[in-house]
Tab-separated table of C-alpha atoms and ligand atoms in Angstrom:
chain	number	residue	atom	x	y	z
A	1049	MET	CA	-21.231	-28.433	21.655
A	1050	GLY	CA	-23.427	-25.888	19.890
A	1051	HIS	CA	-22.123	-22.691	18.360
A	1052	GLU	CA	-23.668	-20.319	20.927
A	1053	ARG	CA	-22.582	-22.311	23.946
A	1054	TRP	CA	-19.057	-22.612	22.624
A	1055	HIS	CA	-18.845	-18.888	22.081
A	1056	ALA	CA	-20.114	-18.040	25.534
A	1057	LEU	CA	-17.513	-20.332	26.998
A	1058	ALA	CA	-14.461	-19.814	24.838
A	1059	ARG	CA	-14.350	-16.685	22.743
A	1060	ASP	CA	-13.315	-14.329	25.505
A	1061	LEU	CA	-10.681	-15.954	27.669
A	1062	ASP	CA	-8.786	-13.115	29.260
A	1063	TRP	CA	-7.079	-13.376	32.600
A	1064	GLU	CA	-5.067	-11.208	34.965
A	1065	PRO	CA	-1.365	-11.502	34.154
A	1066	SER	CA	0.693	-12.234	37.261
A	1067	TYR	CA	4.294	-12.597	36.025
A	1068	VAL	CA	4.408	-9.269	34.209
A	1069	SER	CA	2.340	-6.115	34.372
A	1070	GLU	CA	-0.450	-5.610	31.910
A	1071	ARG	CA	1.365	-2.579	30.582
A	1072	ALA	CA	4.439	-4.693	29.823
A	1073	LEU	CA	2.287	-7.310	28.157
A	1074	PHE	CA	0.639	-4.735	25.906
A	1075	PRO	CA	3.227	-1.983	25.395
A	1076	GLU	CA	1.718	1.245	24.187
A	1077	GLU	CA	4.159	1.477	21.264
A	1078	ILE	CA	2.725	-1.630	19.661
A	1079	ALA	CA	-0.686	-2.265	21.271
A	1080	GLY	CA	-1.875	1.326	21.066
A	1081	SER	CA	-1.783	4.657	22.764
A	1082	PRO	CA	-2.923	5.808	25.299
A	1083	PHE	CA	-2.596	2.672	27.416
A	1084	ARG	CA	-5.888	1.782	29.091
A	1085	PRO	CA	-6.295	-1.005	31.639
A	1086	ARG	CA	-8.098	-4.176	30.676
A	1087	ALA	CA	-11.277	-3.134	32.468
A	1088	ASP	CA	-11.711	-0.348	29.879
A	1089	TRP	CA	-11.796	-2.884	27.056
A	1090	GLU	CA	-14.241	-5.228	28.732
A	1091	GLY	CA	-17.393	-5.864	26.741
A	1092	TRP	CA	-15.554	-5.524	23.398
A	1093	GLU	CA	-17.784	-7.571	21.164
A	1094	GLU	CA	-17.719	-8.420	17.472
A	1095	PRO	CA	-21.215	-8.861	16.037
A	1096	TYR	CA	-20.403	-11.788	13.754
A	1097	LYS	CA	-18.719	-14.552	15.687
A	1098	THR	CA	-17.123	-17.625	14.250
A	1099	THR	CA	-15.255	-20.700	15.412
A	1100	PHE	CA	-12.197	-22.174	13.784
A	1101	ALA	CA	-14.138	-25.229	12.568
A	1102	GLU	CA	-16.774	-23.014	10.950
A	1103	TYR	CA	-14.083	-20.828	9.463
A	1104	VAL	CA	-12.330	-23.759	7.810
A	1105	ASP	CA	-15.563	-25.191	6.360
A	1106	MET	CA	-16.637	-21.851	4.989
A	1107	GLN	CA	-13.282	-20.937	3.491
A	1108	SER	CA	-12.750	-24.263	1.814
A	1109	ALA	CA	-16.176	-24.002	0.170
A	1110	LYS	CA	-15.198	-20.540	-1.132
A	1111	GLU	CA	-11.908	-21.852	-2.502
A	1112	ARG	CA	-13.668	-24.684	-4.319
A	1113	SER	CA	-16.146	-22.411	-6.013
A	1114	LEU	CA	-13.392	-19.971	-7.069
A	1115	LEU	CA	-11.365	-22.763	-8.599
A	1116	ALA	CA	-14.442	-23.946	-10.483
A	1117	VAL	CA	-14.912	-20.469	-11.974
A	1118	ARG	CA	-11.274	-20.389	-12.975
A	1119	GLU	CA	-11.535	-23.779	-14.663
A	1120	ALA	CA	-14.627	-22.659	-16.560
A	1121	PHE	CA	-12.912	-19.572	-17.998
A	1122	GLY	CA	-9.596	-20.407	-19.567
A	1123	SER	CA	-7.116	-17.534	-19.508
A	1124	ALA	CA	-7.076	-17.150	-23.305
A	1125	ARG	CA	-10.841	-16.900	-23.527
A	1126	TYR	CA	-10.953	-14.492	-20.618
A	1127	PHE	CA	-8.281	-12.290	-22.091
A	1128	ARG	CA	-9.869	-12.113	-25.551
A	1129	SER	CA	-13.395	-11.463	-24.293
A	1130	LEU	CA	-12.636	-8.231	-22.469
A	1131	ASP	CA	-12.291	-4.619	-23.497
A	1132	ARG	CA	-8.663	-3.427	-23.430
A	1133	SER	CA	-9.298	-0.422	-21.242
A	1134	TRP	CA	-11.135	-2.621	-18.727
A	1135	LEU	CA	-8.102	-4.946	-18.655
A	1136	SER	CA	-6.103	-1.881	-17.629
A	1137	ALA	CA	-8.368	-1.496	-14.610
A	1138	VAL	CA	-7.753	-5.166	-13.776
A	1139	LYS	CA	-3.978	-4.572	-13.988
A	1140	LEU	CA	-4.222	-1.501	-11.779
A	1141	HIS	CA	-6.250	-3.335	-9.131
A	1142	GLY	CA	-4.256	-6.546	-9.265
A	1143	ALA	CA	-0.933	-4.800	-8.770
A	1144	THR	CA	-1.947	-2.314	-6.095
A	1145	LEU	CA	-3.871	-4.896	-4.068
A	1146	ALA	CA	-2.129	-8.265	-4.189
A	1147	LEU	CA	0.951	-7.560	-2.089
A	1148	ALA	CA	-0.775	-4.865	-0.045
A	1149	GLU	CA	-2.972	-7.723	1.168
A	1150	PHE	CA	0.197	-9.407	2.304
A	1151	THR	CA	1.144	-6.453	4.487
A	1152	ALA	CA	-2.368	-6.825	5.914
A	1153	VAL	CA	-1.382	-10.341	7.014
A	1154	VAL	CA	1.414	-8.795	9.080
A	1155	GLY	CA	-0.884	-6.113	10.500
A	1156	ASN	CA	-3.497	-8.667	11.499
A	1157	LEU	CA	-0.909	-10.904	13.118
A	1158	ARG	CA	0.219	-7.973	15.224
A	1159	ALA	CA	-3.389	-7.464	16.326
A	1160	ALA	CA	-3.656	-11.224	16.944
A	1161	ARG	CA	-0.972	-10.744	19.607
A	1162	PHE	CA	-1.467	-7.171	20.820
A	1163	GLY	CA	-5.229	-6.657	20.452
A	1164	ARG	CA	-6.550	-5.802	23.888
A	1165	THR	CA	-9.144	-8.541	24.336
A	1166	SER	CA	-8.937	-12.209	23.435
A	1167	SER	CA	-12.005	-12.022	21.182
A	1168	TRP	CA	-10.306	-9.181	19.256
A	1169	ARG	CA	-7.149	-11.266	18.964
A	1170	THR	CA	-9.113	-14.276	17.700
A	1171	ALA	CA	-10.937	-12.197	15.092
A	1172	ALA	CA	-7.586	-10.749	13.950
A	1173	CYS	CA	-6.153	-14.239	13.664
A	1174	PHE	CA	-8.911	-15.147	11.188
A	1175	GLY	CA	-8.205	-11.805	9.534
A	1176	ALA	CA	-4.571	-12.778	8.965
A	1177	LEU	CA	-5.664	-16.068	7.390
A	1178	ASP	CA	-8.092	-14.130	5.174
A	1179	GLU	CA	-5.395	-11.770	3.969
A	1180	ILE	CA	-3.174	-14.675	2.940
A	1181	ARG	CA	-5.983	-15.744	0.572
A	1182	HIS	CA	-6.303	-12.187	-0.716
A	1183	THR	CA	-2.638	-12.194	-1.632
A	1184	GLN	CA	-2.695	-15.610	-3.226
A	1185	ILE	CA	-5.914	-15.344	-5.230
A	1186	PRO	CA	-4.957	-12.386	-7.449
A	1187	LEU	CA	-1.366	-13.622	-7.778
A	1188	SER	CA	-2.539	-17.014	-8.934
A	1189	PHE	CA	-5.315	-15.717	-11.236
A	1190	MET	CA	-3.200	-13.029	-12.857
A	1191	SER	CA	-0.106	-15.164	-13.274
A	1192	GLU	CA	-2.040	-17.133	-15.900
A	1193	LEU	CA	-2.486	-13.931	-17.877
A	1194	VAL	CA	1.198	-13.014	-18.075
A	1195	ARG	CA	1.621	-15.233	-21.152
A	1196	HIS	CA	-0.966	-13.097	-22.983
A	1197	ASP	CA	0.189	-9.733	-21.732
A	1198	ALA	CA	3.434	-8.942	-19.899
A	1199	GLN	CA	1.829	-6.017	-18.025
A	1200	PHE	CA	0.117	-8.568	-15.771
A	1201	ASP	CA	3.545	-9.454	-14.409
A	1202	TRP	CA	3.311	-6.246	-12.410
A	1203	THR	CA	0.699	-7.848	-10.148
A	1204	HIS	CA	3.683	-9.326	-8.353
A	1205	ARG	CA	6.365	-6.907	-9.415
A	1206	LEU	CA	5.005	-3.461	-8.537
A	1207	TYR	CA	5.934	-3.323	-4.860
A	1208	HIS	CA	9.412	-4.627	-5.575
A	1209	THR	CA	10.162	-1.568	-7.684
A	1210	ASN	CA	10.604	2.152	-7.091
A	1211	ASN	CA	7.809	2.989	-9.488
A	1212	TRP	CA	6.118	6.171	-8.218
A	1213	VAL	CA	2.755	4.397	-7.783
A	1214	SER	CA	4.558	1.830	-5.674
A	1215	VAL	CA	6.241	4.549	-3.585
A	1216	ALA	CA	2.851	6.195	-2.988
A	1217	ALA	CA	0.935	2.975	-2.287
A	1218	ARG	CA	3.700	1.616	-0.042
A	1219	SER	CA	3.681	4.854	1.917
A	1220	VAL	CA	0.030	4.374	2.804
A	1221	PHE	CA	-0.001	0.576	3.225
A	1222	ASP	CA	3.255	0.367	5.167
A	1223	ASP	CA	2.048	3.169	7.408
A	1224	LEU	CA	-1.346	1.556	7.921
A	1225	LEU	CA	-0.482	-2.130	8.054
A	1226	LEU	CA	3.158	-2.428	9.085
A	1227	ALA	CA	3.839	0.646	11.227
A	1228	SER	CA	0.528	0.994	13.087
A	1229	THR	CA	-0.294	-0.178	16.582
A	1230	ALA	CA	-3.068	-2.764	16.981
A	1231	THR	CA	-5.490	0.032	17.910
A	1232	GLU	CA	-4.548	2.332	15.031
A	1233	LEU	CA	-4.853	-0.641	12.689
A	1234	ALA	CA	-8.358	-1.388	13.958
A	1235	VAL	CA	-9.470	2.199	13.387
A	1236	GLY	CA	-7.532	2.928	10.186
A	1237	ALA	CA	-7.739	-0.433	8.430
A	1238	ASN	CA	-10.788	-2.194	9.863
A	1239	PHE	CA	-13.099	0.750	10.452
A	1240	VAL	CA	-12.133	3.462	7.973
A	1241	PHE	CA	-10.622	1.567	5.068
A	1242	GLU	CA	-12.456	-1.751	5.141
A	1243	THR	CA	-15.851	-0.679	6.434
A	1244	GLY	CA	-15.816	2.784	4.896
A	1245	PHE	CA	-14.226	2.106	1.528
A	1246	THR	CA	-13.218	-1.370	0.422
A	1247	ASN	CA	-16.286	-3.251	1.515
A	1248	LEU	CA	-18.503	-0.935	-0.513
A	1249	GLN	CA	-16.006	-0.642	-3.303
A	1250	PHE	CA	-15.975	-4.400	-3.657
A	1251	VAL	CA	-19.747	-4.499	-3.798
A	1252	GLY	CA	-19.782	-1.735	-6.438
A	1253	LEU	CA	-16.882	-3.171	-8.387
A	1254	THR	CA	-18.349	-6.671	-8.318
A	1255	ALA	CA	-21.530	-5.338	-9.913
A	1256	LEU	CA	-19.473	-3.422	-12.474
A	1257	ALA	CA	-17.324	-6.471	-13.318
A	1258	ASP	CA	-20.545	-8.388	-13.847
A	1259	ARG	CA	-21.843	-5.778	-16.313
A	1260	VAL	CA	-18.553	-5.751	-18.181
A	1261	GLY	CA	-18.697	-9.572	-18.415
A	1262	ASP	CA	-15.582	-10.070	-16.275
A	1263	HIS	CA	-16.692	-13.193	-14.425
A	1264	LEU	CA	-13.256	-13.973	-13.100
A	1265	LEU	CA	-12.760	-10.613	-11.390
A	1266	ARG	CA	-16.355	-10.655	-10.191
A	1267	SER	CA	-15.992	-14.007	-8.411
A	1268	MET	CA	-12.569	-13.084	-7.071
A	1269	LEU	CA	-13.821	-9.813	-5.552
A	1270	ALA	CA	-17.029	-11.344	-4.241
A	1271	SER	CA	-15.074	-14.087	-2.494
A	1272	ILE	CA	-12.595	-11.617	-0.961
A	1273	GLN	CA	-15.376	-9.250	0.083
A	1274	THR	CA	-17.097	-11.866	2.274
A	1275	ASP	CA	-13.849	-12.149	4.287
A	1276	GLU	CA	-13.411	-8.384	4.524
A	1277	ALA	CA	-16.962	-7.979	5.782
A	1278	ARG	CA	-16.175	-10.401	8.622
A	1279	HIS	CA	-12.801	-9.132	9.822
A	1280	ALA	CA	-13.693	-5.455	9.250
A	1281	GLN	CA	-16.021	-5.754	12.251
A	1282	ILE	CA	-12.964	-5.485	14.529
A	1283	GLY	CA	-13.051	-1.743	13.820
A	1284	ARG	CA	-16.348	-0.696	15.310
A	1285	PRO	CA	-16.096	-2.157	18.850
A	1286	THR	CA	-12.506	-0.910	19.111
A	1287	LEU	CA	-13.539	2.574	18.093
A	1288	GLU	CA	-16.445	2.508	20.570
A	1289	LYS	CA	-14.051	1.791	23.435
A	1290	LEU	CA	-11.626	4.431	22.209
A	1291	VAL	CA	-14.398	7.031	21.997
A	1292	ALA	CA	-15.361	6.213	25.575
A	1293	HIS	CA	-11.840	6.516	27.004
A	1294	ALA	CA	-9.834	8.711	24.619
A	1295	PRO	CA	-12.245	10.568	22.312
A	1296	ASP	CA	-9.596	12.943	20.917
A	1297	VAL	CA	-7.407	10.059	19.807
A	1298	ALA	CA	-10.421	8.380	18.193
A	1299	GLN	CA	-11.272	11.511	16.211
A	1300	GLN	CA	-7.684	12.119	15.175
A	1301	LEU	CA	-7.243	8.558	13.883
A	1302	VAL	CA	-10.497	8.679	11.941
A	1303	ASP	CA	-9.567	12.024	10.364
A	1304	LYS	CA	-6.094	10.866	9.459
A	1305	TRP	CA	-7.081	7.557	7.921
A	1306	PHE	CA	-10.115	8.786	6.069
A	1307	TRP	CA	-7.906	11.199	4.146
A	1308	ARG	CA	-5.014	8.814	3.532
A	1309	THR	CA	-7.193	5.984	2.279
A	1310	TRP	CA	-9.508	8.342	0.365
A	1311	LEU	CA	-6.690	9.521	-1.917
A	1312	LEU	CA	-5.676	5.998	-2.834
A	1313	PHE	CA	-9.268	4.844	-3.211
A	1314	SER	CA	-9.999	7.782	-5.462
A	1315	VAL	CA	-7.018	7.015	-7.695
A	1316	VAL	CA	-7.793	3.321	-8.122
A	1317	THR	CA	-11.597	3.263	-8.144
A	1318	GLY	CA	-12.182	6.750	-9.565
A	1319	ILE	CA	-10.088	6.047	-12.645
A	1320	THR	CA	-11.627	2.610	-13.103
A	1321	MET	CA	-15.225	3.785	-12.974
A	1322	ASP	CA	-15.033	7.070	-14.885
A	1323	TYR	CA	-12.351	6.318	-17.475
A	1324	LEU	CA	-11.472	2.649	-17.873
A	1325	THR	CA	-14.969	1.160	-17.863
A	1326	PRO	CA	-16.404	1.091	-21.407
A	1327	ILE	CA	-18.997	3.841	-21.572
A	1328	GLU	CA	-21.902	1.555	-22.530
A	1329	ARG	CA	-21.338	-0.410	-19.301
A	1330	ARG	CA	-21.298	2.521	-16.906
A	1331	THR	CA	-24.357	2.945	-14.718
A	1332	ARG	CA	-23.180	5.703	-12.425
A	1333	SER	CA	-20.221	7.914	-11.813
A	1334	PHE	CA	-17.561	7.436	-9.163
A	1335	LYS	CA	-18.915	10.484	-7.365
A	1336	GLU	CA	-22.403	8.980	-7.233
A	1337	LEU	CA	-21.022	5.728	-5.831
A	1338	VAL	CA	-19.071	7.571	-3.142
A	1339	GLU	CA	-21.989	9.802	-2.192
A	1340	GLU	CA	-24.443	6.944	-2.007
A	1341	TRP	CA	-22.296	4.231	-0.458
A	1342	VAL	CA	-19.388	5.824	1.297
A	1343	VAL	CA	-20.432	9.275	2.484
A	1344	GLU	CA	-23.911	8.394	3.682
A	1345	GLN	CA	-22.883	5.280	5.606
A	1346	PHE	CA	-19.670	6.743	6.935
A	1347	ILE	CA	-21.401	9.831	8.336
A	1348	ALA	CA	-24.161	7.696	9.845
A	1349	ALA	CA	-21.525	5.522	11.547
A	1350	LEU	CA	-19.689	8.591	12.885
A	1351	ASP	CA	-22.950	10.021	14.243
A	1352	GLU	CA	-23.765	6.787	16.041
A	1353	LEU	CA	-20.323	6.756	17.593
A	1354	GLY	CA	-20.555	10.386	18.693
A	1355	LEU	CA	-17.717	11.460	16.396
A	1356	LYS	CA	-17.628	14.491	14.141
A	1357	ARG	CA	-17.016	14.398	10.421
A	1358	PRO	CA	-13.351	15.169	9.643
A	1359	TRP	CA	-12.389	18.857	9.939
A	1360	TYR	CA	-11.437	19.055	6.255
A	1361	TRP	CA	-14.840	17.855	5.009
A	1362	HIS	CA	-15.179	20.842	2.646
A	1363	VAL	CA	-11.826	19.882	1.075
A	1364	PHE	CA	-13.023	16.305	0.687
A	1365	GLU	CA	-16.227	17.409	-1.031
A	1366	ARG	CA	-14.211	19.368	-3.574
A	1367	SER	CA	-11.842	16.457	-3.942
A	1368	LEU	CA	-14.732	14.208	-4.900
A	1369	GLU	CA	-15.428	16.474	-7.894
A	1370	THR	CA	-11.888	16.863	-9.145
A	1371	TYR	CA	-9.136	14.677	-7.711
A	1372	HIS	CA	-9.409	11.541	-9.844
A	1373	HIS	CA	-9.910	13.704	-12.942
A	1374	MET	CA	-6.672	15.521	-12.142
A	1375	ILE	CA	-4.857	12.243	-11.536
A	1376	TYR	CA	-6.137	10.658	-14.735
A	1377	ALA	CA	-5.150	13.629	-16.910
A	1378	SER	CA	-1.762	13.710	-15.269
A	1379	ALA	CA	-1.215	9.943	-15.495
A	1380	TYR	CA	-2.339	9.916	-19.147
A	1381	SER	CA	0.292	12.556	-19.835
A	1382	TYR	CA	2.919	10.426	-18.087
A	1383	ARG	CA	1.644	6.997	-19.100
A	1384	THR	CA	5.095	5.523	-19.783
A	1385	THR	CA	5.708	5.748	-16.019
A	1386	VAL	CA	3.146	3.040	-15.176
A	1387	TRP	CA	2.397	-0.575	-16.193
A	1388	PHE	CA	-1.117	-0.255	-17.629
A	1389	ASP	CA	-2.705	1.514	-20.582
A	1390	PHE	CA	-5.007	4.510	-20.887
A	1391	ALA	CA	-8.004	5.423	-22.998
A	1392	LEU	CA	-8.315	8.919	-24.443
A	1393	PRO	CA	-11.789	10.229	-23.567
A	1394	GLY	CA	-13.540	11.057	-26.841
A	1395	PRO	CA	-16.628	13.212	-27.520
A	1396	GLU	CA	-18.998	10.597	-26.123
A	1397	GLU	CA	-16.998	10.028	-22.925
A	1398	ARG	CA	-16.549	13.735	-22.415
A	1399	ALA	CA	-20.287	14.355	-22.772
A	1400	TRP	CA	-20.880	11.652	-20.163
A	1401	LEU	CA	-18.343	13.195	-17.785
A	1402	ARG	CA	-19.852	16.656	-18.327
A	1403	SER	CA	-23.310	15.389	-17.415
A	1404	HIS	CA	-22.048	13.662	-14.249
A	1405	TYR	CA	-19.714	16.442	-13.111
A	1406	PRO	CA	-21.502	19.584	-14.321
A	1407	THR	CA	-19.639	21.961	-12.008
A	1408	SER	CA	-16.092	20.642	-12.216
A	1409	TRP	CA	-15.798	19.065	-15.664
A	1410	PRO	CA	-15.686	22.322	-17.714
A	1411	SER	CA	-12.218	23.094	-16.336
A	1412	PHE	CA	-10.926	19.746	-17.632
A	1413	GLU	CA	-12.124	20.317	-21.208
A	1414	PRO	CA	-9.118	22.462	-22.223
A	1415	VAL	CA	-6.742	19.802	-20.844
A	1416	TRP	CA	-8.235	17.106	-23.093
A	1417	ASP	CA	-8.553	19.533	-26.006
A	1418	ARG	CA	-4.791	20.030	-25.852
A	1419	ILE	CA	-4.032	16.317	-25.671
A	1420	THR	CA	-6.473	15.618	-28.526
A	1421	GLU	CA	-4.845	18.333	-30.658
A	1422	LEU	CA	-1.424	16.823	-30.041
A	1423	TRP	CA	-2.629	13.406	-31.233
A	1424	ARG	CA	-4.254	14.962	-34.272
A	1425	ALA	CA	-0.882	16.430	-35.233
A	1426	THR	CA	0.954	13.146	-34.611
A	1427	ASP	CA	0.944	9.768	-36.287
A	1428	PRO	CA	-0.695	6.877	-34.388
A	1429	GLY	CA	1.696	5.085	-32.056
A	1430	VAL	CA	4.133	7.977	-31.639
A	1431	GLU	CA	3.372	8.010	-27.924
A	1432	LEU	CA	6.170	10.259	-26.767
A	1433	ALA	CA	4.964	13.128	-28.948
A	1434	VAL	CA	1.862	13.262	-26.745
A	1435	HIS	CA	3.578	12.967	-23.395
A	1436	GLY	CA	5.081	15.007	-20.536
A	1437	ALA	CA	8.853	15.472	-20.473
A	1438	ALA	CA	9.805	16.736	-17.002
A	1439	ILE	CA	9.486	14.797	-13.756
A	1440	PRO	CA	6.456	16.137	-11.861
A	1441	THR	CA	6.466	17.089	-8.178
A	1442	PHE	CA	5.116	14.778	-5.483
A	1443	CYS	CA	3.526	15.243	-2.046
A	1444	SER	CA	5.800	14.604	0.967
A	1445	LEU	CA	3.004	12.780	2.790
A	1446	CYS	CA	0.973	10.707	0.317
A	1447	HIS	CA	3.744	10.615	-2.336
A	1448	LEU	CA	1.190	11.058	-5.087
A	1449	VAL	CA	1.588	13.792	-7.713
A	1450	LEU	CA	0.681	17.321	-6.609
A	1451	ALA	CA	-2.697	16.979	-8.285
A	1452	HIS	CA	-5.101	18.210	-5.644
A	1453	GLY	CA	-7.304	21.147	-6.585
A	1454	SER	CA	-8.300	21.930	-10.143
A	1455	PRO	CA	-6.516	22.750	-13.416
A	1456	GLU	CA	-6.900	26.443	-12.511
A	1457	ARG	CA	-5.969	26.223	-8.844
A	1458	ASN	CA	-3.565	23.698	-7.421
A	1459	ASP	CA	-3.969	23.099	-3.662
A	1460	ALA	CA	-0.256	22.464	-3.077
A	1461	CYS	CA	1.070	23.935	0.175
A	1462	HIS	CA	4.263	23.623	2.186
A	1463	LEU	CA	5.754	23.488	5.658
A	1464	MET	CA	9.185	24.116	7.131
A	1465	HIS	CA	10.304	21.399	9.503
A	1466	GLY	CA	13.660	22.248	11.014
A	1467	ALA	CA	15.634	23.609	8.096
A	1468	GLU	CA	13.854	21.444	5.563
A	1469	ARG	CA	10.991	22.398	3.306
A	1470	PHE	CA	8.229	19.863	2.692
A	1471	VAL	CA	5.624	20.163	-0.062
A	1472	PHE	CA	2.104	18.722	0.208
A	1473	CYS	CA	-0.692	18.180	-2.289
A	1474	SER	CA	-3.354	19.425	0.095
A	1475	GLU	CA	-3.991	20.769	3.599
A	1476	PRO	CA	-5.113	17.454	5.095
A	1477	CYS	CA	-1.818	15.850	3.968
A	1478	ARG	CA	0.118	18.695	5.614
A	1479	TRP	CA	-1.953	18.323	8.794
A	1480	ILE	CA	-1.220	14.591	8.992
A	1481	PHE	CA	2.492	15.297	8.595
A	1482	GLU	CA	2.372	17.977	11.317
A	1483	GLN	CA	0.790	15.561	13.811
A	1484	GLU	CA	3.732	13.142	13.658
A	1485	PRO	CA	6.633	14.683	11.709
A	1486	GLU	CA	9.136	12.112	12.987
A	1487	ARG	CA	6.986	9.415	11.367
A	1488	TYR	CA	7.026	11.025	7.927
A	1489	THR	CA	10.299	12.886	7.434
A	1490	LYS	CA	12.340	9.809	6.622
A	1491	THR	CA	10.760	8.776	3.322
A	1492	LEU	CA	12.205	10.822	0.486
A	1493	ASP	CA	9.714	11.865	-2.167
A	1494	ILE	CA	10.635	11.287	-5.819
A	1495	VAL	CA	11.949	14.812	-6.391
A	1496	LYS	CA	14.137	14.643	-3.279
A	1497	ARG	CA	15.474	11.315	-4.561
A	1498	VAL	CA	16.421	13.029	-7.830
A	1499	LEU	CA	18.047	15.920	-5.927
A	1500	ALA	CA	19.925	13.476	-3.681
A	1501	GLY	CA	21.248	11.717	-6.800
A	1502	VAL	CA	19.449	8.471	-5.905
A	1503	ALA	CA	17.105	8.681	-8.913
A	1504	PRO	CA	17.883	10.033	-12.412
A	1505	GLY	CA	16.461	13.423	-13.414
A	1506	ASN	CA	15.926	12.496	-17.056
A	1507	LEU	CA	12.414	11.102	-17.583
A	1508	MET	CA	13.328	8.181	-19.855
A	1509	GLU	CA	16.223	7.155	-17.596
A	1510	PHE	CA	13.816	7.440	-14.707
A	1511	VAL	CA	11.264	5.205	-16.444
A	1512	ARG	CA	13.741	2.577	-17.664
A	1513	HIS	CA	16.246	2.310	-14.862
A	1514	TYR	CA	14.549	3.626	-11.759
A	1515	SER	CA	10.938	2.552	-12.354
A	1516	GLU	CA	12.072	-0.669	-14.073
A	1517	LEU	CA	9.700	-0.351	-17.010
A	1518	ARG	CA	10.527	-1.762	-20.437
A	1519	HIS	CA	8.974	-0.509	-23.651
A	1520	GLU	CA	6.778	-3.656	-23.989
A	1521	VAL	CA	5.363	-3.083	-20.539
A	1522	TRP	CA	5.074	0.647	-19.978
A	1523	GLY	CA	1.717	2.359	-20.339
A	1524	LYS	CA	0.439	3.447	-23.747
A	1525	ASP	CA	-2.758	4.736	-25.239
A	1526	VAL	CA	-4.997	1.651	-25.611
A	1527	HIS	CA	-5.654	2.541	-29.242
A	1528	ALA	CA	-2.221	4.035	-29.931
A	1529	GLY	CA	-3.949	7.371	-30.442
A	1530	GLU	CA	-6.030	6.005	-33.317
A	1531	TYR	CA	-9.641	7.010	-32.762
A	1532	PRO	CA	-12.179	7.376	-35.578
A	1533	TRP	CA	-13.465	10.667	-34.111
A	1534	LEU	CA	-9.990	12.226	-34.233
A	1535	GLU	CA	-10.330	12.792	-38.006
A	1536	ARG	CA	-6.619	12.911	-38.516
A	1537	GLY	CA	-7.068	13.077	-42.312
A	1538	ALA	CA	-8.514	16.570	-41.942
A	1539	ARG	CA	-5.262	18.055	-40.651
B	2235	MN	MN1	-7.936	-8.261	2.224
B	2236	MN	MN1	-8.789	-6.824	5.182
C-alpha cells in the first residue's frame, strides 16, 4: 500500500470511548488543562507524516553514516586537531544535552499516551525513539574522549551531581519534560524550544562546527537536527487548537517557555559563539544569530497564530545584549565550580565584542580590565588568585546566578510568598513563579541549601564535596593565564 493511502487510512484512528469517559481517559492533570472534548482537537494535523517502516529505514541510514564518520576520525586525532576553548564548548553542550535528551524520552512517551489525537500520539512515539538516539549518540561519542581528558566524563556525570549548572538545567528540563502535561510539553518543548531555539541553534552550530573543523560534532548535530525538525512539528497544530479554544492558556504557555528556554539557550549558545569559538572562525555574533534566526521566525509564527509577543519583550531585547556576557564574566570568575575551561578575552576578542555589541559592551570593559590586572599580578597557573571567593546568589525560579541586567544595574527582584522571601534574577522569572507558586516553592536554591545546612558555605568545600569536582576536572583558564598580550614581564 502506498504512503498516502496508508496515511489516510491509519494515521488518525480515534474512537469514542465507551467503558470510561473521555475526561477519565485524558485527565487534565496529565493530558493538559483546560480539558476540551475530542471534537475540539479534530483536524489536528502534522505536516510531515511518516510510517514506522519509513522511520526505521531512515533512522538506520542515519546511524550508519554517523558510525562511518566516527570510524574515520579516531578520538586521538579528533582531540588533538581542535582548539582547547572550542573543546570547552563541546564539553558544555555534551553535558547539558545528553541526559536532558533522556528526560525528553519520558516527556514524549507521556504525549504518546496522553496526546489528544492518535496522530499526535504516533508522532510523539517517534519523538521518544528519536530522543533515545539523542541521549546515546553524545554519550557514546564523548565516552571515547574521556581517556584524553577527564572533563568529558561530565557528559554523563553532570545531572547526577548537585553542581549549580545541573541544578539550573534540571530545574528547566524537569519542569518542561518530566512535570508538564502533554499539551504544555507540545507548546513548551515542541513549539517554543525545538522550533524556536534548538532547531535553528543546531543549524547555526552545525555550520560553526564545520568552520572550526569539528567534523564529529557537525555530523552528530546534523543527524540529531533532522529528528528534531520532524517531531517539533507536534507543537504548531497543538498550539493552533489551543489558540482556538483557550487563547489565554496558549499565550501564557508561550510566554513562560520562551523565557525559561531563552535563559538556558543564551548561557549555552551565547558563551559558545561569543567566547569559546576561536576568533578567526567567528562569522557572526550570538545576537546576530538570534535576531536573524530566532526573533524573526518566532515573531512571524506568533503573528500567524494570532498570538502576541511575550509581555516582557523589552526585557528580552535587553537580555540579548547583556545576559550571556554577564554569565560568562561571572562563570570565568567562578570557573572551579564547573567542568570545562574558559578563555580570557584579549585585546583582539574585546575589539570584536565591542564592534558586535556597541551599546552594551563598554560596561563590560572594566570587568575584564580587573580580571586582566589580577592575572598580570599573578604567576601563570595560580588560578585561585584570579577567582571569586564567596558563593554567589541564585534565582529561585531558573536557579541560575543573579546575572540579569548589566554590571551597573542588576535586575534582581523579590517576592514574599507566605512568610518566605524569594529572590529572582529578572521580572519574567518572578512572573513565572507567581503564576504557579506551588510548582516552584519546593526546589531550594543553592543559597537556601547553604542556609539549611544541606550544602557547605565555604567555596572550596562546596566545589569539592557538594559539586563533586576534583582539581583535575574543575574549570581553569585554557592557557593558565599565560597570554602573550598580558606582558607580565612589564610588571
Ligand atoms: Mn532531542
Ligand atoms: Mn526533541
